[in-house]
Every structure is written in C-alpha cells, then in structure tokens.
Coordinates of C-alpha atoms in Angstrom, one line a residue:
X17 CA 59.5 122.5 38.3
X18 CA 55.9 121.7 39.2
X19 CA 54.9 120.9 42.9
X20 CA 55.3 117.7 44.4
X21 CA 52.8 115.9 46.4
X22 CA 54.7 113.3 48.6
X23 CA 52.8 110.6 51.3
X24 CA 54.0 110.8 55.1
X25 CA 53.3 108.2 57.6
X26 CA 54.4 107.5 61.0
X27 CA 55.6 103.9 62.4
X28 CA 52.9 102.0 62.4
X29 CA 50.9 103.3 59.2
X30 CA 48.5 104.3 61.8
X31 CA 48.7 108.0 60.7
X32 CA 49.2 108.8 57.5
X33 CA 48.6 112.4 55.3
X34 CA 49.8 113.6 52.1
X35 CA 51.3 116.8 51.5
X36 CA 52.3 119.3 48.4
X37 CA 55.5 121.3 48.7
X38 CA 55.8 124.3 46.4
X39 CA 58.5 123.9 43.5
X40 CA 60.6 126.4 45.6
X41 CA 61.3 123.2 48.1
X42 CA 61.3 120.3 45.6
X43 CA 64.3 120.9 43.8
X44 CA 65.7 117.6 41.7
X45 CA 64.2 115.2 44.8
X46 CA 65.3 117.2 47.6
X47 CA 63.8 119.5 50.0
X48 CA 65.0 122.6 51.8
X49 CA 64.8 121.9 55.6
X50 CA 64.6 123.3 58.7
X51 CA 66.8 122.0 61.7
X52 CA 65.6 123.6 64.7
X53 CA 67.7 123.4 68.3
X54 CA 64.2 124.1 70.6
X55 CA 64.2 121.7 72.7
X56 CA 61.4 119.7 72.0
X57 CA 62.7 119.7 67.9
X58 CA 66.4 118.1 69.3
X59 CA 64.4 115.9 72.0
X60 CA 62.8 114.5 69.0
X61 CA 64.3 114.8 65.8
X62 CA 62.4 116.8 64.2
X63 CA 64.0 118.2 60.9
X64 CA 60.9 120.5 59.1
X65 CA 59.6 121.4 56.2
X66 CA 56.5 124.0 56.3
X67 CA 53.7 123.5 53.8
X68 CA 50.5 125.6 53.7
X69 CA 47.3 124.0 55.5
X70 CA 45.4 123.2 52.1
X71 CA 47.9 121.5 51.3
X72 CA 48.5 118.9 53.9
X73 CA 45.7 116.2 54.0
X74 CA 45.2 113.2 56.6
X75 CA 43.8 110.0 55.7
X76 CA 40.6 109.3 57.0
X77 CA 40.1 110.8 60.1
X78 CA 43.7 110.1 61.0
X79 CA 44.2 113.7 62.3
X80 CA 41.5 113.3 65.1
X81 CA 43.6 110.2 66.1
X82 CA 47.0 112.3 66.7
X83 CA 48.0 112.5 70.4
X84 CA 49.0 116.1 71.2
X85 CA 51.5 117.8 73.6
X86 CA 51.5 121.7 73.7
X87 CA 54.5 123.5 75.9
X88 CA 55.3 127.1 76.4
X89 CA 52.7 129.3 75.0
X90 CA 50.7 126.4 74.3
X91 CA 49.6 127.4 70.6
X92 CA 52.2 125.4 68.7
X93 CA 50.7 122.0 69.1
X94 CA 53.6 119.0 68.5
X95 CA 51.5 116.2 67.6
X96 CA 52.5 112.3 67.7
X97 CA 51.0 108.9 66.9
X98 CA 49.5 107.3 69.6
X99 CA 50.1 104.0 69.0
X100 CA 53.8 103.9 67.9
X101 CA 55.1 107.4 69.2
X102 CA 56.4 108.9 65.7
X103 CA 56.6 112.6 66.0
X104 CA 54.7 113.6 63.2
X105 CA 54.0 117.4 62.8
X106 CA 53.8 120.5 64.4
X107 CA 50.0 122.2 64.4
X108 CA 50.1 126.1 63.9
X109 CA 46.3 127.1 63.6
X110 CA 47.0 128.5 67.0
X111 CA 50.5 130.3 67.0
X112 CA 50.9 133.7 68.4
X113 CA 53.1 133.5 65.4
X114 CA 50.4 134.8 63.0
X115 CA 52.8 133.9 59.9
X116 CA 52.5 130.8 61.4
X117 CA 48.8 130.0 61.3
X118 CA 48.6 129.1 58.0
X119 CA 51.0 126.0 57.5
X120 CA 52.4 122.7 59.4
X121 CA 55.0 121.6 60.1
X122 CA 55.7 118.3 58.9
X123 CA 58.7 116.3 60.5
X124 CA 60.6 115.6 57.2
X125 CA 61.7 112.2 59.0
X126 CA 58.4 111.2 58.3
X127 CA 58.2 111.7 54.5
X128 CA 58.6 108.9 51.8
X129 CA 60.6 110.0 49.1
X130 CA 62.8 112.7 50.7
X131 CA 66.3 112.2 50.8
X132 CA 67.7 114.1 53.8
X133 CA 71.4 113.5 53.1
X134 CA 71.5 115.7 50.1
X135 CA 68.9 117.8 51.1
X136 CA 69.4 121.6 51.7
X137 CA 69.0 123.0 55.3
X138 CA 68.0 126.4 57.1
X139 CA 68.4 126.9 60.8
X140 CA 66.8 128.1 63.3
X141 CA 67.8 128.8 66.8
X142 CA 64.9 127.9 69.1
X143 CA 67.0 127.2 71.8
X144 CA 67.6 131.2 72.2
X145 CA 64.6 132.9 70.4
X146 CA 61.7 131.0 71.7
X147 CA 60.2 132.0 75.3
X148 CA 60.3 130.9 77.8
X149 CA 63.3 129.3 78.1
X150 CA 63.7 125.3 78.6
X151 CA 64.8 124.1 81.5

C-alpha cells in the first residue's frame, strides 16, 4: 500500500497542515498510534502518530501562528492554536531525543480521515520514563 497524505486542522480551521504517513501506518484506513500517559499527553488528549518533518506541511504561514508551551527539558515544544486552543502537535527539532529530531508529532485527534476506534495503538509510559517527574 502506497502512502497516504491526510489534511489536519485544529477547531477553528485557523491551523491547518497536511501530512504523509508511511504505508507501514496506513493500513486499510487506520493508523498505528501512540497513547502516551505524560502528563501533558493525558492533560490533553493527545493520541500520536510520528511522521518525518518533510512530510508534514502547514498552510500558509500557519506554523508561525502556533502558540507554544515547552515543559521539562524544554526541547519538545507542544504546540496549540491560538485562537481556539486545539492541541495540535508536538515540535521535535529540538529534542535531546536525537531520534526525535527528525519527525512531529501530530495529535491524531486532529486528523480528518482517521478512524481511532479501529485503529491500532502502541504505548508509551511517559508518566515514568520522562524526567523530571510531574508534579
């Protein structure tokens, strides 16, 4: 199965980017996901899939419009619309993660065309593995 390129916008249409996922996720419509339990991923809902940075393009200059908030190490930048609050994505160009640096997180919430009640998850504890602890 080829790629698919699906469109993901936030509330308000304000933001809006289009992103390819790799065969390997787009199975028959569905998407393998990632459910994280950090706290800022259960706080707001994120549910993530991860692809690479030239594949994600924003609209316009949509990206520049993004409000950001940054916790912890400060190099995992959540970012959100600033008009009607959607969390969006997650920015990696700055991880200490180095794997990291080279793909988004997009909150699958956000995605037209995925349908998360069939779709296949992954887990990962943030709650326990990321530092420093929430509190």
């Amino acid at each position: 199965m080829a790629p698919k390129t699906y469109t993901a916008t936030c509330h308000c249409h304000l933001i809006t980017l289009t992103l390819t996922l790799p065969d390997s996720l787009a199975p028959e419509g569905t998407e393998t996901i990632n459910d994280c339990t950090c706290s800022y991923c259960l706080k707001n809902g994120y549910l993530l899939v991860y692809p690479l940075d030239e594949y994600v393009h924003f609209e316009g200059d949509c990206e520049s419009k993004l409000a950001s908030y940054a916790f912890a190490t400060k190099t995992r930048v959540h970012k959100f619309c600033p008009n009607c609050g959607s969390s969006m994505l997650i920015d990696f160009r700055q991880s200490v993660d180095v794997h990291q640096r080279g793909e988004w997180g997009i909150n699958a919430r956000m995605i037209k065309g995925i349908d998360l009640k069939n779709a296949e998850y992954t887990y990962f504890d943030g709650e326990k593995l990321l530092e420093p602890q929430y509190e």
